[in-house]
PDB file of C-alpha atoms in Angstrom:
ATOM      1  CA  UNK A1294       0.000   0.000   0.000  1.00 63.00           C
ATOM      2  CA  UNK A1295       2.079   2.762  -1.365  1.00 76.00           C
ATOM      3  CA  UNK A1296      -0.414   5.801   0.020  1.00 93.00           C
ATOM      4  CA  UNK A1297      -0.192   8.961  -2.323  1.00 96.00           C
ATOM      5  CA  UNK A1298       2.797   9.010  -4.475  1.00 97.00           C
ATOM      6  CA  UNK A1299       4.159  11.593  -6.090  1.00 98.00           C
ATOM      7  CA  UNK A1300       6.797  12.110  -8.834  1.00 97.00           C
ATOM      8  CA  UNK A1301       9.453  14.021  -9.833  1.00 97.00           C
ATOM      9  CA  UNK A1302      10.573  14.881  -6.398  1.00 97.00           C
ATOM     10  CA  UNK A1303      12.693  17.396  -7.902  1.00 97.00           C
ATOM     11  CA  UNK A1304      12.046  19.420 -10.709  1.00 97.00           C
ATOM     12  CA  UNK A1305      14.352  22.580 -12.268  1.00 97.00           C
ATOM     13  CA  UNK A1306      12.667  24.828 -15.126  1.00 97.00           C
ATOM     14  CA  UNK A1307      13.212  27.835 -17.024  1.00 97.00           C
ATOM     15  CA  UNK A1308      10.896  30.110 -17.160  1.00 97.00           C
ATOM     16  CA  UNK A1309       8.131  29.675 -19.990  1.00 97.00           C
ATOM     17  CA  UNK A1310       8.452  25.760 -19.612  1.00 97.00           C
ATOM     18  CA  UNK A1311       5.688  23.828 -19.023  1.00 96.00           C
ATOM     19  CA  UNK A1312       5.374  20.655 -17.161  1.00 96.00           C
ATOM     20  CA  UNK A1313       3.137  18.164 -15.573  1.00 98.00           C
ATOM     21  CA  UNK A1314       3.481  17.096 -11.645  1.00 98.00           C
ATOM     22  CA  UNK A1315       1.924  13.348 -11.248  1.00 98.00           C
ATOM     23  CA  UNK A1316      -0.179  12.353  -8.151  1.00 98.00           C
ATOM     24  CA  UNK A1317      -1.494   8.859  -7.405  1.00 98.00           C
ATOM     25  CA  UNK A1318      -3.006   7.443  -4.952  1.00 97.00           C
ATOM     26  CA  UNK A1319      -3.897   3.668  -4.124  1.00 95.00           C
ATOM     27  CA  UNK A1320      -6.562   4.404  -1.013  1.00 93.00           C
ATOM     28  CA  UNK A1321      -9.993   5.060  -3.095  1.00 93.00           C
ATOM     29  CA  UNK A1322      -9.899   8.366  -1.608  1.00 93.00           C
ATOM     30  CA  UNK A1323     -12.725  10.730  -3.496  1.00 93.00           C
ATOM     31  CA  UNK A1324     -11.121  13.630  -2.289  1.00 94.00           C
ATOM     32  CA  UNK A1325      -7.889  15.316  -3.454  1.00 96.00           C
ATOM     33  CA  UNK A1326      -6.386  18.641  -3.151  1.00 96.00           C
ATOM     34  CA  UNK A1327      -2.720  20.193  -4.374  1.00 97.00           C
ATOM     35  CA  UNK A1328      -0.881  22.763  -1.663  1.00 98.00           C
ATOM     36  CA  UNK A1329       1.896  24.942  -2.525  1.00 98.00           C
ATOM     37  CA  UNK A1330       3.997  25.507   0.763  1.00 97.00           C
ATOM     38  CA  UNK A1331       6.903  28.166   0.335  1.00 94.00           C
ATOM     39  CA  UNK A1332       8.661  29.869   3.989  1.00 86.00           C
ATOM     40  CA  UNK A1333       6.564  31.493   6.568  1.00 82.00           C
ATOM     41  CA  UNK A1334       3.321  30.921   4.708  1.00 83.00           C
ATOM     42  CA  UNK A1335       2.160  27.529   5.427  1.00 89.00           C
ATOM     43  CA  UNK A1336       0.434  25.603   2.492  1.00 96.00           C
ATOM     44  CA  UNK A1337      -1.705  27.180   0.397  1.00 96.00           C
ATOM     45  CA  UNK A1338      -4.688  24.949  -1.616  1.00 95.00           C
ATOM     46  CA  UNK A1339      -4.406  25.457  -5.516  1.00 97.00           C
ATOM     47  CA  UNK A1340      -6.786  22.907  -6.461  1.00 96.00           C
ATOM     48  CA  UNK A1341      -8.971  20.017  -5.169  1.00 95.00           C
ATOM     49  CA  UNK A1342     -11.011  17.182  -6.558  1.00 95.00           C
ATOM     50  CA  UNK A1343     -14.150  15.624  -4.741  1.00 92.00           C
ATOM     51  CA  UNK A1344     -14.073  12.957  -7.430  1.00 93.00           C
ATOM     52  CA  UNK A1345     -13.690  11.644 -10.673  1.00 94.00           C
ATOM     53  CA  UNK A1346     -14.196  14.598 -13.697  1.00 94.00           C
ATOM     54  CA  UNK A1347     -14.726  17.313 -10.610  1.00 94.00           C
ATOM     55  CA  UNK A1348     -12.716  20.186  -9.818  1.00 95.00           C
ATOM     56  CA  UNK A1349     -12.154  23.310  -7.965  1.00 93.00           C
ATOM     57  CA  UNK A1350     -10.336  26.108  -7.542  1.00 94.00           C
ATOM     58  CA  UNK A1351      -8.418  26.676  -4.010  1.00 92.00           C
ATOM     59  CA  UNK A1352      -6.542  29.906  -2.953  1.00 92.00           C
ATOM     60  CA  UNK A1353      -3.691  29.950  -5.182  1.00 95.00           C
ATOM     61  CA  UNK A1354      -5.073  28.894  -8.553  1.00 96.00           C
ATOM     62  CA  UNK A1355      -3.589  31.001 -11.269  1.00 96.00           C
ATOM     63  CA  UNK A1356      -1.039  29.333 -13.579  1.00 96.00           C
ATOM     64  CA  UNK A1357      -2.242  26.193 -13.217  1.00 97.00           C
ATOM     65  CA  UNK A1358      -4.416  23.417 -14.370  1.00 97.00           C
ATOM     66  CA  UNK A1359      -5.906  20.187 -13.083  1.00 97.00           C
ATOM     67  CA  UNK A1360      -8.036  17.420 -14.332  1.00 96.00           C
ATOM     68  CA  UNK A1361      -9.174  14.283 -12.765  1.00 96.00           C
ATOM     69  CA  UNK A1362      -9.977  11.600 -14.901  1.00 96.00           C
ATOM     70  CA  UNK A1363      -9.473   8.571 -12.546  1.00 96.00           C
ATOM     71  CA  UNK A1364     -10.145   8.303  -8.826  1.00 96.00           C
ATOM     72  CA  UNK A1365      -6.499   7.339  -8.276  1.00 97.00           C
ATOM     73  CA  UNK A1366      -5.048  10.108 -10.749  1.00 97.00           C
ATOM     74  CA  UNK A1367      -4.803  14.315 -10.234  1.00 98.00           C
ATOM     75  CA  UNK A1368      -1.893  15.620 -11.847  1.00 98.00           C
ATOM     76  CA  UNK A1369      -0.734  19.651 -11.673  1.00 98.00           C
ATOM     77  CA  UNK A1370       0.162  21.108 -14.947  1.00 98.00           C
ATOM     78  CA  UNK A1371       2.223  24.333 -14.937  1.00 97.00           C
ATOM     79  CA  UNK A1372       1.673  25.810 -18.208  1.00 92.00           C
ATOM     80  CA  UNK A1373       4.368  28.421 -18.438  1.00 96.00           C
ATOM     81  CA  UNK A1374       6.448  28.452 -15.396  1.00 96.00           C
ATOM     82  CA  UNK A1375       7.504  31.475 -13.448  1.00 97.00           C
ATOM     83  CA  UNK A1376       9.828  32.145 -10.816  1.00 97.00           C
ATOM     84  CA  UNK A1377       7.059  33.038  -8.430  1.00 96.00           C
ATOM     85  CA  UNK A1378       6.335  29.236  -8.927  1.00 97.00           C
ATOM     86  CA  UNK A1379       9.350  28.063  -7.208  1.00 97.00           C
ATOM     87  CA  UNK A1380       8.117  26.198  -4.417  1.00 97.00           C
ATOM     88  CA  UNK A1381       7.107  22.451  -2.820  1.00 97.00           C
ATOM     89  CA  UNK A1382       4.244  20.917  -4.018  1.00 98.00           C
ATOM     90  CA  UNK A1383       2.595  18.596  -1.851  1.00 98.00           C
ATOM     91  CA  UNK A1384      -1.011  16.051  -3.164  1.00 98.00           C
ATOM     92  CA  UNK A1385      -3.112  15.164  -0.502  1.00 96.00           C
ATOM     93  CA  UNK A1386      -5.665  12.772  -0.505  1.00 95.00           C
ATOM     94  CA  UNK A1387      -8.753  11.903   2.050  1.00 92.00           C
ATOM     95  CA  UNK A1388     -11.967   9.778   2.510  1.00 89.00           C
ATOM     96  CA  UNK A1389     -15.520  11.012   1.802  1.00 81.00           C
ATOM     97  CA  UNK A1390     -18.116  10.625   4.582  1.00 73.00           C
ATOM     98  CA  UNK A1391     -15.853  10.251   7.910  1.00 69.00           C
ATOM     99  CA  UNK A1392     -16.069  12.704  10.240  1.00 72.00           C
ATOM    100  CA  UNK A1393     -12.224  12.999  10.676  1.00 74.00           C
ATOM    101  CA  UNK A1394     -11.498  13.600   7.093  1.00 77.00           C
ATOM    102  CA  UNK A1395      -7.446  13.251   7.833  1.00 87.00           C
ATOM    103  CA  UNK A1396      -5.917  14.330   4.620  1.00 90.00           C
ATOM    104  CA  UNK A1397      -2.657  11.863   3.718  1.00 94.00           C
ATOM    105  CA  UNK A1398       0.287  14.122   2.001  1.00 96.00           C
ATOM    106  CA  UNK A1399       2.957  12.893  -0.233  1.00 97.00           C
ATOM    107  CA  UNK A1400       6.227  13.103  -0.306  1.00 96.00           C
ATOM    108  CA  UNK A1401       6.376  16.531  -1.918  1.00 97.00           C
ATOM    109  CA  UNK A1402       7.892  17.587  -5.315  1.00 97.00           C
ATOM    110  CA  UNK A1403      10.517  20.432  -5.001  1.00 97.00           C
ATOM    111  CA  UNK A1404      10.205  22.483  -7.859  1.00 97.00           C
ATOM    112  CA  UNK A1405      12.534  25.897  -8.995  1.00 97.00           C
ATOM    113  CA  UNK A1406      11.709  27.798 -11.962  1.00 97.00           C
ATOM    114  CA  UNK A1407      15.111  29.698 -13.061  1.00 96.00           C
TER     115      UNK A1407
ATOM    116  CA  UNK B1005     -11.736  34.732   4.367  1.00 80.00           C
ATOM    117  CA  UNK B1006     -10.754  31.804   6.354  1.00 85.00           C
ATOM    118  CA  UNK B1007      -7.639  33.181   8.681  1.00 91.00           C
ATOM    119  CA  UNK B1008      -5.650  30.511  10.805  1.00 94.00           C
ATOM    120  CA  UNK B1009      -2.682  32.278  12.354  1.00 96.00           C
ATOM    121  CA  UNK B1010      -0.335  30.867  14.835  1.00 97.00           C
ATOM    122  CA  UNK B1011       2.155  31.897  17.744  1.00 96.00           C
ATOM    123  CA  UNK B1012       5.119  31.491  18.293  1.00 97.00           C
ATOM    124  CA  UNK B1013       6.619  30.837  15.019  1.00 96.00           C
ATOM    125  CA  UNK B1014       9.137  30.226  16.614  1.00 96.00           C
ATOM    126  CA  UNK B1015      10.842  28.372  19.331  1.00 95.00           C
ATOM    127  CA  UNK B1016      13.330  27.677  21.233  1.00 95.00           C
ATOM    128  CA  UNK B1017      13.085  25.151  24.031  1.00 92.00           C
ATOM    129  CA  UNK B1018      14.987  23.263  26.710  1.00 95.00           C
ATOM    130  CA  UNK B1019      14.752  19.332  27.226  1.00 96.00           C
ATOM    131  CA  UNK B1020      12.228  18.781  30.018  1.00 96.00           C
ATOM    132  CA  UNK B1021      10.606  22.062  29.639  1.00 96.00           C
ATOM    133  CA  UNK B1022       6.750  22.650  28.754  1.00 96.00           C
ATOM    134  CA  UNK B1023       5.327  25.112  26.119  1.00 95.00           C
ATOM    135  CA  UNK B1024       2.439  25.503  24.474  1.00 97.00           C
ATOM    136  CA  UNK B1025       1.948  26.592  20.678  1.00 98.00           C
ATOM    137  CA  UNK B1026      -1.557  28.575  19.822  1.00 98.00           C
ATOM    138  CA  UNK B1027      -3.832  28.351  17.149  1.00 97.00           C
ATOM    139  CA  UNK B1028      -6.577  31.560  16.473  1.00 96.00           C
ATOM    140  CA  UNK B1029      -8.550  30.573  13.005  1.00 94.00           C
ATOM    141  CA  UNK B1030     -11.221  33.427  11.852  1.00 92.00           C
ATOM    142  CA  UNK B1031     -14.531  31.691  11.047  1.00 83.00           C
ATOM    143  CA  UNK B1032     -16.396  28.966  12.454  1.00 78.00           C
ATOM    144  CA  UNK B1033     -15.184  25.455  12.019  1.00 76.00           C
ATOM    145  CA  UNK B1034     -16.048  21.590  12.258  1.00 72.00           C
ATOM    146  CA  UNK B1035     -12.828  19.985  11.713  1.00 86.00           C
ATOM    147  CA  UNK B1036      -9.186  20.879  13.348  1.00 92.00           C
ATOM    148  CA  UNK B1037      -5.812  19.236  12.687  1.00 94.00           C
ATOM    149  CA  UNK B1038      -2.437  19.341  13.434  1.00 97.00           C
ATOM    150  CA  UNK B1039       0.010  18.169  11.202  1.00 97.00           C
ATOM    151  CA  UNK B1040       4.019  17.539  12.014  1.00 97.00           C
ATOM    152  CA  UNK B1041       6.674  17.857   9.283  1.00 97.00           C
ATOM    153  CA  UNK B1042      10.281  17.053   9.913  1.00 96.00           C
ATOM    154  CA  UNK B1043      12.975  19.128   7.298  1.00 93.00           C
ATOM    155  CA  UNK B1044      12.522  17.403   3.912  1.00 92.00           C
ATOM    156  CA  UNK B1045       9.710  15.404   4.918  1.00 95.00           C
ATOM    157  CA  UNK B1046       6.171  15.230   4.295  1.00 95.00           C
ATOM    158  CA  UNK B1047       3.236  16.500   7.039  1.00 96.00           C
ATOM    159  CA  UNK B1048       2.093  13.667   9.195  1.00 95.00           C
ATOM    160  CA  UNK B1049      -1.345  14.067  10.730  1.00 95.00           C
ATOM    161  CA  UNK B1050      -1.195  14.177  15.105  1.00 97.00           C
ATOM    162  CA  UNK B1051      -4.760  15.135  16.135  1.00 95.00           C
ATOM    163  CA  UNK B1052      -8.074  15.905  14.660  1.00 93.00           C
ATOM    164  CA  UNK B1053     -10.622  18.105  17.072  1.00 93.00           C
ATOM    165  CA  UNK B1054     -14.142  17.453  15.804  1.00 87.00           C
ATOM    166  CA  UNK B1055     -15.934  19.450  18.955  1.00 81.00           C
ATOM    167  CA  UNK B1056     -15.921  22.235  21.294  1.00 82.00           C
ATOM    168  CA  UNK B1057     -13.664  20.677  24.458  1.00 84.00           C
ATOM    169  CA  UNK B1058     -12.191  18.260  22.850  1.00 90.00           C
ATOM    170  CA  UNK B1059      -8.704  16.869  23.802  1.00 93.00           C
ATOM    171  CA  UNK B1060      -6.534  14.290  22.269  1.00 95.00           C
ATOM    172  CA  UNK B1061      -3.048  13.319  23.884  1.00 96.00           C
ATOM    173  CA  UNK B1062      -0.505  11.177  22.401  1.00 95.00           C
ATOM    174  CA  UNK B1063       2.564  10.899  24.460  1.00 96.00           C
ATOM    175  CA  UNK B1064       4.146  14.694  25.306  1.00 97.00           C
ATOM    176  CA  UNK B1065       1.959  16.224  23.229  1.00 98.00           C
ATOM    177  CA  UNK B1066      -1.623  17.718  24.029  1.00 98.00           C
ATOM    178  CA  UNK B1067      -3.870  19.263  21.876  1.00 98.00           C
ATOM    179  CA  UNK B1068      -7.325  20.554  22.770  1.00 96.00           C
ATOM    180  CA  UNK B1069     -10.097  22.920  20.752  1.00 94.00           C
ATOM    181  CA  UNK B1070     -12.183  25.498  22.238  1.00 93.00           C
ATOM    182  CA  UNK B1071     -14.575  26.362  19.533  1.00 89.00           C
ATOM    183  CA  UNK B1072     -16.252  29.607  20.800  1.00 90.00           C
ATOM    184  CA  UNK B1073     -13.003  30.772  21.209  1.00 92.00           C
ATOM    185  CA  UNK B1074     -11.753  29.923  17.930  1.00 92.00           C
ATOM    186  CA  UNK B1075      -9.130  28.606  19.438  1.00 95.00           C
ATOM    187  CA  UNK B1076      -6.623  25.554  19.335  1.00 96.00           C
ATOM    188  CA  UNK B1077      -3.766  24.639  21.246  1.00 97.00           C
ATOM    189  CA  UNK B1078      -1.022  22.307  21.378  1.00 98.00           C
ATOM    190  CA  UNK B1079       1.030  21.664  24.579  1.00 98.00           C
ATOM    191  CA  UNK B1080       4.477  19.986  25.181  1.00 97.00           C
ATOM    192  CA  UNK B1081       5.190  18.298  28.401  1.00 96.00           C
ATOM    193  CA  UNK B1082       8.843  17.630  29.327  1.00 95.00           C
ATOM    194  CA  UNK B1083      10.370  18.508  25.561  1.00 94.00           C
ATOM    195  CA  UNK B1084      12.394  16.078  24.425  1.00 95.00           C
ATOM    196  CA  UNK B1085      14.936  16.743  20.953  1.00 95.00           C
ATOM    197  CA  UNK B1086      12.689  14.048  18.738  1.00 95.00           C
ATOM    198  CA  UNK B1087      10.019  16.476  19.119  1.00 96.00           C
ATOM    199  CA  UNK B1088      11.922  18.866  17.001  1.00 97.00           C
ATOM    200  CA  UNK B1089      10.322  19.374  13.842  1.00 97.00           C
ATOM    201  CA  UNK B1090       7.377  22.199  12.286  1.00 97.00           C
ATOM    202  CA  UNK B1091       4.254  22.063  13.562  1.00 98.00           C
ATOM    203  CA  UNK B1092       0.981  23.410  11.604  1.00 97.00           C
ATOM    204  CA  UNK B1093      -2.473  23.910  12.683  1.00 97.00           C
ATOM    205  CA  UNK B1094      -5.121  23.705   9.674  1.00 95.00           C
ATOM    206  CA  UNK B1095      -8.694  23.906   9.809  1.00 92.00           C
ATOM    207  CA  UNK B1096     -11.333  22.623   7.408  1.00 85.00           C
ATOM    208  CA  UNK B1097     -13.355  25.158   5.963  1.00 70.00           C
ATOM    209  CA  UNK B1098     -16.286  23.692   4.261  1.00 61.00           C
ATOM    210  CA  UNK B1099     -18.717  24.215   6.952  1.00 59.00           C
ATOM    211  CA  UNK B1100     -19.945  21.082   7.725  1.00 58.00           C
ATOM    212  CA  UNK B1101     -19.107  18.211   4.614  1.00 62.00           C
ATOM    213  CA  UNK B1102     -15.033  18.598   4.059  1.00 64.00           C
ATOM    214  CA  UNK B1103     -14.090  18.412   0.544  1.00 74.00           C
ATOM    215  CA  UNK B1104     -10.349  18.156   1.820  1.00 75.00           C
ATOM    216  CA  UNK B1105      -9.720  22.262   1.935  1.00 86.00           C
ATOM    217  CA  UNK B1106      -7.724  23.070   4.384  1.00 91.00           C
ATOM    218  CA  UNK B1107      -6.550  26.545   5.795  1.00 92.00           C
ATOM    219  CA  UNK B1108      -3.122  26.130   7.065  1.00 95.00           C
ATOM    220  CA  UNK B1109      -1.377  28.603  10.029  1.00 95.00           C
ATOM    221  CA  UNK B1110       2.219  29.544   9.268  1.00 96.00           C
ATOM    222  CA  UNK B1111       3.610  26.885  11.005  1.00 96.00           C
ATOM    223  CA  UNK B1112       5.826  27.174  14.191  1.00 97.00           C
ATOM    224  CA  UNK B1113       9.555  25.881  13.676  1.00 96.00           C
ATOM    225  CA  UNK B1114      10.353  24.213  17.465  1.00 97.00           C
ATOM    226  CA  UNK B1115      13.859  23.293  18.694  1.00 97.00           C
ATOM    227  CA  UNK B1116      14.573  21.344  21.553  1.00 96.00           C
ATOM    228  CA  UNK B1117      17.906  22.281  22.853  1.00 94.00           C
ATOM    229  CA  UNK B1118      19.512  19.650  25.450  1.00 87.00           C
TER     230      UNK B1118
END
């Protein structure tokens, strides 16, 4: 039971590069969300996903994209990369209809846009 | 706006000392977590606080929620340095059904000094 995976966990760009971050995750989780977390700011939701072919926007949303075509499946696409998107990147994943709702976090992808 | 700030974010503590980290979020709330990260690592979930009163303990650390306060907090009995690490307070602002959305505090960076 690998949890929610992630991959790369490192990532350099230059700016106006695109690129895709992958998140999987093997729990049947409906719900899954994408945080940025950069110094003294705590994470920030971009996106989330209450299930398959639904999506939302969180707090951070501009210059990105998601889809989610699979319950397993929500990958992050940059679509031209900026410095101001150097950060980590971290999926999170969680169970519909419990009253704890405890979100499960990958590993993180580090990503720097030069 | 959802607002979840925390204090200290920062500190500095000796072995077998107590200390308590705060939580202050802005709007009412069903769901609250902490969350540990070591450097590097991912965010491992301590305690959820479903209720006004509630307290969880799990070995030297403490949290409890005081709802009409909007208030959380997280005590440390008799630090030790494996307690080191970043600890965030988030809270689930759906209002009722989570869809995974988390507001995250700034995160306080503790130290454990022998």
């Amino acid at each position: 039971n690998a949890g929610v995976t992630q991959t790369p966990k490192f990532q350099v760009l230059k700016t106006g590069q695109s690129m895709t971050l992958q998140c999987a995750q093997d729990m049947n989780h409906e719900y899954m969300s994408w945080y940025r977390q950069d110094p003294g700011m705590g994470l920030r939701l971009i996106h989330y996903s209450v299930g398959a072919g639904i999506t939302d926007q969180g707090e951070v949303p501009n210059g990105y994209n998601v889809s989610r075509s699979t319950t397993e499946d929500f990958p992050l696409r940059l679509l031209s990369a900026a410095p101001s998107q150097t950060s980590v990147y971290f999926c999170a994943s969680s169970r519909a209809g419990f009253s704890e709702n405890i979100q499960y976090f990958g590993a993180g992808t580090r990503l720097s846009v030069l | 706006e959802l607002k979840v700030e925390q204090n200290p974010l920062f500190l500095s503590m000796q072995e077998g000392k107590n200390y308590t980290i705060y939580c202050n979020y802005s709007t009412t709330s069903d769901r609250l977590y902490w969350y540990r990260q070591d450097p590097g690592k991912s965010l491992e979930s301590l305690f959820v606080l479903l209720s006004n009163g509630a307290v969880k303990q799990e070995g030297r650390l403490m949290a409890s929620l005081d709802t009409k306060a909007r208030l959380s907090t997280l005590h440390i009995t008799a630090a030790v340095h494996d307690l080191s690490a970043t600890y965030f307070c988030a809270v689930d602002d759906a209002g009722g059904t989570s869809y995974g959305k988390l507001t995250f505090g700034q995160g306080t960076i503790l130290t454990v000094h022998p």
